[in-house]
Structures are given as C-alpha cells and as structure tokens.
CSV table of N, CA and C in Angstrom, one decimal:
chain,number,residue,atom,x,y,z
A,1,THR,N,78.6,-53.1,33.5
A,1,THR,CA,78.9,-52.0,32.3
A,1,THR,C,80.1,-52.5,31.4
A,2,LYS,N,81.1,-53.6,31.8
A,2,LYS,CA,82.2,-54.0,31.2
A,2,LYS,C,81.6,-55.4,29.9
A,3,MET,N,80.4,-56.0,30.7
A,3,MET,CA,79.8,-56.7,29.9
A,3,MET,C,78.9,-56.2,28.9
A,4,ALA,N,78.5,-55.2,29.1
A,4,ALA,CA,77.5,-54.8,28.3
A,4,ALA,C,78.5,-53.7,27.1
A,5,TYR,N,79.9,-53.4,27.5
A,5,TYR,CA,80.5,-52.9,26.6
A,5,TYR,C,81.0,-54.1,25.7
A,6,SER,N,81.3,-55.3,26.0
A,6,SER,CA,81.8,-56.3,25.4
A,6,SER,C,80.7,-57.0,24.2
A,7,GLY,N,79.4,-56.9,25.1
A,7,GLY,CA,78.3,-57.0,24.1
A,7,GLY,C,78.1,-56.1,22.9
A,8,LEU,N,78.5,-55.0,23.0
A,8,LEU,CA,78.6,-53.9,22.0
A,8,LEU,C,79.6,-54.1,21.2
A,9,VAL,N,80.8,-54.5,21.4
A,9,VAL,CA,81.9,-54.9,20.6
A,9,VAL,C,81.4,-56.0,19.4
A,10,ALA,N,80.9,-57.1,20.5
A,10,ALA,CA,80.3,-58.2,19.4
A,10,ALA,C,79.2,-57.7,18.6
A,11,ALA,N,78.5,-56.7,18.8
A,11,ALA,CA,77.5,-56.3,18.1
A,11,ALA,C,78.2,-55.5,16.9
A,12,ARG,N,79.0,-54.5,17.0
A,12,ARG,CA,79.5,-54.1,16.1
A,12,ARG,C,80.6,-55.1,15.1
A,13,ALA,N,80.9,-56.0,15.5
A,13,ALA,CA,81.6,-57.1,14.4
A,13,ALA,C,80.8,-57.9,13.7
A,14,ALA,N,79.3,-58.1,14.4
A,14,ALA,CA,78.3,-58.9,13.7
A,14,ALA,C,77.8,-57.5,12.4
A,15,TYR,N,77.5,-56.5,12.8
A,15,TYR,CA,77.2,-55.4,12.1
A,15,TYR,C,78.3,-55.1,10.9
A,16,GLU,N,79.7,-55.2,11.1
A,16,GLU,CA,80.7,-55.1,10.1
A,16,GLU,C,80.6,-56.7,9.1
A,17,SER,N,80.3,-57.7,9.8
A,17,SER,CA,80.0,-59.0,8.8
A,17,SER,C,78.9,-59.3,7.9
A,18,GLY,N,78.2,-58.2,8.2
A,18,GLY,CA,76.7,-58.0,7.3
A,18,GLY,C,75.6,-58.7,8.4
A,19,GLU,N,75.9,-59.2,9.3
A,19,GLU,CA,74.7,-59.9,10.2
A,19,GLU,C,73.9,-59.0,11.1
A,20,LEU,N,73.0,-58.3,10.5
A,20,LEU,CA,72.4,-57.1,10.9
A,20,LEU,C,71.4,-57.3,12.1
A,21,ARG,N,70.7,-58.5,12.0
A,21,ARG,CA,69.7,-59.0,12.8
A,21,ARG,C,70.6,-59.1,14.2
A,22,LYS,N,71.6,-60.3,14.1
A,22,LYS,CA,72.4,-60.3,15.6
A,22,LYS,C,73.0,-59.1,16.0
A,23,ALA,N,73.2,-58.0,15.0
A,23,ALA,CA,74.2,-56.6,15.5
A,23,ALA,C,73.1,-56.0,16.1
A,24,SER,N,71.5,-56.0,15.8
A,24,SER,CA,70.6,-55.6,16.4
A,24,SER,C,70.4,-55.9,17.9
A,25,ARG,N,70.2,-57.1,17.9
A,25,ARG,CA,69.6,-57.7,19.2
A,25,ARG,C,71.0,-57.7,20.4
A,26,LEU,N,72.2,-57.8,19.8
A,26,LEU,CA,73.3,-57.8,20.7
A,26,LEU,C,73.3,-56.0,21.4
A,27,ALA,N,73.1,-55.3,20.3
A,27,ALA,CA,73.3,-53.8,20.6
A,27,ALA,C,72.1,-53.3,21.6
A,28,LYS,N,70.9,-53.9,21.3
A,28,LYS,CA,69.5,-53.3,22.1
A,28,LYS,C,70.0,-54.5,23.6
A,29,ALA,N,70.6,-55.6,23.6
A,29,ALA,CA,70.9,-56.2,24.9
A,29,ALA,C,71.9,-55.1,25.8
A,30,ALA,N,72.7,-54.6,25.1
A,30,ALA,CA,73.8,-53.9,25.7
A,30,ALA,C,73.1,-52.7,26.6
A,31,LEU,N,72.0,-52.0,25.9
A,31,LEU,CA,71.5,-51.0,26.0
A,31,LEU,C,70.8,-51.3,27.3
A,32,ARG,N,70.0,-52.4,27.2
A,32,ARG,CA,69.5,-52.9,28.5
A,32,ARG,C,70.0,-53.2,29.8
A,33,ALA,N,71.1,-53.9,29.2
A,33,ALA,CA,72.1,-54.1,30.3
A,33,ALA,C,72.6,-52.9,31.2
A,34,ILE,N,72.3,-51.7,30.7
A,34,ILE,CA,73.1,-50.4,31.4
A,34,ILE,C,72.1,-49.5,31.6
A,35,ALA,N,70.7,-50.3,31.9
A,35,ALA,CA,69.6,-49.5,32.4
A,35,ALA,C,70.0,-49.2,33.6
A,36,GLY,N,69.6,-47.6,33.7
A,36,GLY,CA,69.6,-47.3,35.3
A,36,GLY,C,71.0,-46.8,35.4
A,37,ARG,N,72.0,-47.2,35.0
A,37,ARG,CA,73.3,-46.9,35.3
A,37,ARG,C,74.0,-46.0,34.4
A,38,PHE,N,75.0,-45.2,35.0
A,38,PHE,CA,76.1,-44.3,34.1
A,38,PHE,C,77.0,-45.2,33.2
A,39,ALA,N,76.4,-45.4,31.9
A,39,ALA,CA,77.6,-45.9,31.0
A,39,ALA,C,77.3,-45.2,29.5
A,40,PRO,N,77.6,-43.7,29.6
A,40,PRO,CA,77.1,-43.0,28.3
A,40,PRO,C,78.1,-43.4,27.2
A,41,SER,N,79.3,-44.0,27.5
A,41,SER,CA,79.8,-44.3,26.1
A,41,SER,C,79.1,-45.8,25.2
A,42,VAL,N,78.8,-46.5,26.3
A,42,VAL,CA,77.9,-47.9,25.8
A,42,VAL,C,76.9,-47.1,25.3
A,43,GLU,N,76.0,-46.3,25.9
A,43,GLU,CA,74.8,-45.5,25.4
A,43,GLU,C,74.8,-44.7,24.0
A,44,TYR,N,76.0,-43.9,24.0
A,44,TYR,CA,76.0,-43.1,22.5
A,44,TYR,C,76.2,-44.1,21.3
A,45,LEU,N,77.2,-45.1,21.4
A,45,LEU,CA,77.4,-46.2,20.8
A,45,LEU,C,76.4,-47.0,20.3
A,46,GLY,N,75.8,-47.4,21.4
A,46,GLY,CA,74.5,-48.6,21.1
A,46,GLY,C,73.6,-47.8,20.4
A,47,HIS,N,73.4,-46.6,20.6
A,47,HIS,CA,72.2,-46.0,19.9
A,47,HIS,C,72.6,-45.5,18.6
A,48,ASN,N,74.0,-45.2,18.2
A,48,ASN,CA,74.7,-44.9,17.0
A,48,ASN,C,74.4,-46.3,16.3
A,49,LEU,N,74.9,-47.6,16.8
A,49,LEU,CA,74.8,-48.8,15.8
A,49,LEU,C,73.4,-49.0,15.5
A,50,ILE,N,72.6,-49.0,16.4
A,50,ILE,CA,71.3,-49.2,16.3
A,50,ILE,C,70.3,-48.2,15.2
A,51,GLY,N,71.1,-47.1,15.2
A,51,GLY,CA,70.7,-46.1,13.8
A,51,GLY,C,71.4,-46.6,12.6
A,52,LYS,N,72.5,-47.0,12.7
A,52,LYS,CA,73.2,-47.4,11.0
A,52,LYS,C,72.7,-48.9,10.8
A,53,ILE,N,72.1,-49.8,11.7
A,53,ILE,CA,71.5,-50.9,11.2
A,53,ILE,C,69.9,-50.0,10.8
A,54,ALA,N,69.2,-49.5,11.7
A,54,ALA,CA,67.9,-49.3,10.9
A,54,ALA,C,68.1,-48.1,9.4
A,55,ARG,N,69.2,-47.6,9.2
A,55,ARG,CA,69.3,-47.2,8.0
A,55,ARG,C,69.8,-47.9,7.1
A,56,ASP,N,70.6,-49.3,7.5
A,56,ASP,CA,70.6,-49.9,6.2
A,56,ASP,C,69.7,-50.9,5.9
A,57,GLU,N,68.5,-50.6,6.4
A,57,GLU,CA,67.7,-51.8,6.5
A,57,GLU,C,66.4,-51.1,6.0
A,58,GLY,N,66.7,-49.5,5.5
A,58,GLY,CA,65.5,-48.8,5.3
A,58,GLY,C,64.6,-48.2,5.9
A,59,ARG,N,65.0,-48.0,7.1
A,59,ARG,CA,64.0,-47.3,8.2
A,59,ARG,C,64.7,-46.0,8.6
A,60,ALA,N,64.5,-45.2,8.0
A,60,ALA,CA,64.9,-43.7,7.8
A,60,ALA,C,64.7,-43.3,9.3
A,61,ARG,N,63.1,-43.4,9.5
A,61,ARG,CA,63.0,-42.5,10.8
A,61,ARG,C,63.2,-43.1,12.1
A,62,GLU,N,63.2,-43.9,12.1
A,62,GLU,CA,64.1,-45.1,13.3
A,62,GLU,C,65.6,-44.8,13.6
A,63,ALA,N,66.3,-44.8,12.4
A,63,ALA,CA,67.7,-44.5,12.2
A,63,ALA,C,67.9,-43.0,12.7
A,64,LEU,N,67.0,-42.1,12.3
A,64,LEU,CA,67.1,-40.7,12.7
A,64,LEU,C,66.9,-40.6,14.1
A,65,GLY,N,65.9,-41.2,14.6
A,65,GLY,CA,65.8,-41.2,16.3
A,65,GLY,C,66.9,-41.7,17.2
A,66,SER,N,67.3,-42.9,16.6
A,66,SER,CA,68.6,-43.5,17.0
A,66,SER,C,69.6,-42.8,17.1
A,67,PHE,N,70.3,-41.9,16.0
A,67,PHE,CA,71.2,-41.1,15.7
A,67,PHE,C,71.0,-40.1,16.8
A,68,ARG,N,69.8,-39.2,16.8
A,68,ARG,CA,69.7,-38.3,17.5
A,68,ARG,C,69.5,-38.4,19.2
A,69,ARG,N,69.5,-39.7,19.6
A,69,ARG,CA,69.6,-40.1,20.9
A,69,ARG,C,71.1,-40.2,21.1
A,70,ALA,N,72.0,-40.7,20.4
A,70,ALA,CA,73.4,-40.8,20.3
A,70,ALA,C,73.9,-39.3,20.7
A,71,VAL,N,73.5,-38.3,19.7
A,71,VAL,CA,74.0,-37.4,20.0
A,71,VAL,C,73.5,-36.4,21.3
A,72,GLU,N,72.5,-36.7,21.5
A,72,GLU,CA,71.9,-36.3,22.8
A,72,GLU,C,72.9,-36.7,24.2
A,73,VAL,N,73.4,-37.8,24.2
A,73,VAL,CA,73.8,-38.5,25.2
A,73,VAL,C,75.3,-37.7,25.2
A,74,ILE,N,75.8,-37.5,24.1
A,74,ILE,CA,77.4,-37.0,23.7
A,74,ILE,C,77.2,-35.5,24.3
A,75,GLU,N,75.8,-35.0,23.7
A,75,GLU,CA,75.9,-33.4,24.4
A,75,GLU,C,76.1,-33.3,25.7
A,76,GLN,N,75.1,-34.4,26.5
A,76,GLN,CA,75.1,-34.1,28.1
A,76,GLN,C,76.5,-34.5,28.6
A,77,MET,N,77.2,-35.3,27.9
A,77,MET,CA,78.8,-35.5,28.5
A,77,MET,C,79.4,-34.2,28.3
A,78,ARG,N,79.2,-33.5,26.9
A,78,ARG,CA,80.2,-32.4,26.7
A,78,ARG,C,79.8,-31.2,27.6
A,79,GLY,N,78.5,-31.4,27.8
A,79,GLY,CA,78.0,-29.9,28.5
A,79,GLY,C,78.6,-29.9,30.0
A,80,GLY,N,79.4,-31.0,30.6
A,80,GLY,CA,79.8,-30.8,31.6
A,80,GLY,C,81.3,-30.4,31.7
A,81,ILE,N,81.8,-30.3,30.4
A,81,ILE,CA,83.0,-29.7,30.3
A,81,ILE,C,83.3,-28.1,30.2
A,82,ALA,N,84.1,-27.8,31.0
A,82,ALA,CA,84.1,-26.2,31.0
A,82,ALA,C,84.8,-25.4,30.3
A,83,ALA,N,86.1,-26.1,29.7
A,83,ALA,CA,86.8,-24.8,28.9
A,83,ALA,C,86.7,-25.5,27.3
A,84,ASP,N,86.6,-24.6,26.4
A,84,ASP,CA,86.3,-25.1,25.0
A,84,ASP,C,87.2,-25.8,24.5
A,85,GLU,N,88.4,-25.5,24.9
A,85,GLU,CA,89.9,-26.6,24.2
A,85,GLU,C,89.6,-28.1,24.4
A,86,PHE,N,89.1,-28.4,26.2
A,86,PHE,CA,88.9,-29.5,26.5
A,86,PHE,C,87.6,-30.1,25.7
A,87,LYS,N,86.6,-29.1,25.3
A,87,LYS,CA,85.2,-29.8,24.4
A,87,LYS,C,85.8,-30.1,23.1
A,88,ALA,N,86.7,-29.8,22.5
A,88,ALA,CA,87.1,-29.9,21.0
A,88,ALA,C,87.9,-31.3,21.4
A,89,THR,N,88.7,-31.6,22.2
A,89,THR,CA,89.2,-32.9,22.4
A,89,THR,C,88.5,-33.7,22.6
A,90,PHE,N,87.5,-33.5,23.5
A,90,PHE,CA,86.5,-34.8,23.7
A,90,PHE,C,85.7,-34.9,22.5
A,91,LEU,N,85.5,-34.0,21.7
A,91,LEU,CA,84.6,-34.6,20.6
A,91,LEU,C,85.7,-35.2,19.3
A,92,GLY,N,86.7,-35.3,19.5
A,92,GLY,CA,87.7,-35.8,18.6
A,92,GLY,C,87.5,-37.2,17.9
A,93,GLY,N,86.7,-38.3,18.9
A,93,GLY,CA,86.4,-39.5,18.5
A,93,GLY,C,84.9,-39.9,18.3
A,94,LYS,N,84.5,-38.7,18.3
A,94,LYS,CA,83.0,-38.7,18.2
A,94,LYS,C,82.1,-38.2,17.0
A,95,ILE,N,83.3,-37.7,16.2
A,95,ILE,CA,82.4,-36.7,14.8
A,95,ILE,C,81.5,-37.7,14.2
A,96,GLU,N,82.0,-39.0,14.1
A,96,GLU,CA,81.1,-39.8,13.2
A,96,GLU,C,79.4,-39.7,13.4
A,97,ILE,N,79.5,-40.0,14.8
A,97,ILE,CA,78.0,-39.9,15.4
A,97,ILE,C,77.3,-38.9,14.9
A,98,TYR,N,77.7,-37.4,14.7
A,98,TYR,CA,77.3,-36.3,14.3
A,98,TYR,C,76.8,-36.2,12.6
A,99,GLU,N,78.2,-37.0,12.2
A,99,GLU,CA,78.0,-37.3,10.8
A,99,GLU,C,76.8,-37.8,10.4
A,100,ASP,N,76.8,-39.1,11.1
A,100,ASP,CA,75.4,-40.1,11.0
A,100,ASP,C,74.0,-39.6,10.9
A,101,ALA,N,74.3,-38.7,12.2
A,101,ALA,CA,72.7,-37.9,12.3
A,101,ALA,C,72.3,-37.0,11.4
A,102,ILE,N,73.6,-36.2,10.8
A,102,ILE,CA,73.3,-35.2,10.0
A,102,ILE,C,72.8,-35.8,8.8
A,103,GLY,N,73.6,-37.0,8.3
A,103,GLY,CA,73.2,-37.7,7.0
A,103,GLY,C,71.9,-38.0,7.2
A,104,ALA,N,71.3,-38.6,8.2
A,104,ALA,CA,69.8,-39.2,8.3
A,104,ALA,C,69.0,-37.8,8.4
A,105,CYS,N,69.2,-36.7,8.8
A,105,CYS,CA,68.7,-35.6,8.5
A,105,CYS,C,68.4,-35.0,7.1
A,106,LEU,N,69.3,-35.3,6.3
A,106,LEU,CA,69.5,-35.0,4.9
A,106,LEU,C,68.6,-36.0,4.2
A,107,ASP,N,68.8,-37.3,4.4
A,107,ASP,CA,68.3,-38.4,3.8
A,107,ASP,C,66.8,-38.2,3.9
A,108,GLU,N,66.1,-37.9,4.9
A,108,GLU,CA,64.8,-37.2,5.3
A,108,GLU,C,64.1,-36.2,4.5
A,109,GLY,N,65.0,-35.1,4.6
A,109,GLY,CA,64.5,-34.4,3.5
A,109,GLY,C,63.6,-33.0,3.9
A,110,SER,N,63.1,-33.4,5.2
A,110,SER,CA,61.9,-32.6,5.5
A,110,SER,C,62.4,-31.4,6.2
A,111,ASP,N,61.7,-30.2,6.0
A,111,ASP,CA,62.3,-29.0,6.8
A,111,ASP,C,62.3,-29.2,8.2
A,112,SER,N,61.6,-29.9,9.1
A,112,SER,CA,62.0,-30.0,10.5
A,112,SER,C,63.4,-30.8,10.3
A,113,ALA,N,63.5,-31.6,9.7
A,113,ALA,CA,64.8,-32.6,10.0
A,113,ALA,C,65.7,-31.7,9.4
A,114,MET,N,65.9,-31.1,8.2
A,114,MET,CA,66.9,-30.0,8.1
A,114,MET,C,67.3,-28.8,9.1
A,115,GLU,N,66.1,-28.5,9.7
A,115,GLU,CA,66.1,-27.5,10.9
A,115,GLU,C,67.1,-28.2,12.2
C-alpha cells in the first residue's frame, strides 16, 4: 500500500509537470498494486487523477467515469461514519473530488449527467 501511494505521489508530480502519459501510467499502476486490498485513499485519489488526465485530454466520458468511481469510494468510506459532525470533518480534504465530478457532469451537459 505504501509503495502504491508513493507511485501515486509520483503520478501527481508527473501530472503537475504536464507529463500526462507518465502520470496516467503511474496512477494506473498504483491502482493495480492495491487491487484486492483495502486502500481507499489510494483508490479514490488514483481514480480522481485518472479522471483529471482524461478531462485534460478531451475524453470527457472517461473522465466522468473516473470521477464517479472516486466519489463512490469516498461515499463508501463516509457511510461507515455514524455522527454527522464527523462526516463533515471527514469530507474536509475531499471536496475537490466532488467538484471534479460535478464539473464533468456539467461539461457533458446531458440530462442524465445533470441528474
């Protein structure tokens, strides 16, 4: 899990420096590394990064799918938190993922995406 997370950090660095192919390859490798393991942080961050890359490359439908997967992982984690005040605290650093998903839905513009 730690190696997968470090690979994801490298993927984010590649993304920030404009190396989209490298970022995509590293992010997908991180997700493969955690397959079958409980590593939700790596999973939602990986899917969100893959969504950003797809969005930047003009692949809106793929981006939306990745953003939705990232949100699903967060929602699964959040569902296990009983008290509402803890849920709000939990979401504090994850708002960007929801913003990316909403932006992708708005970009698509279809009625189903708006829903």
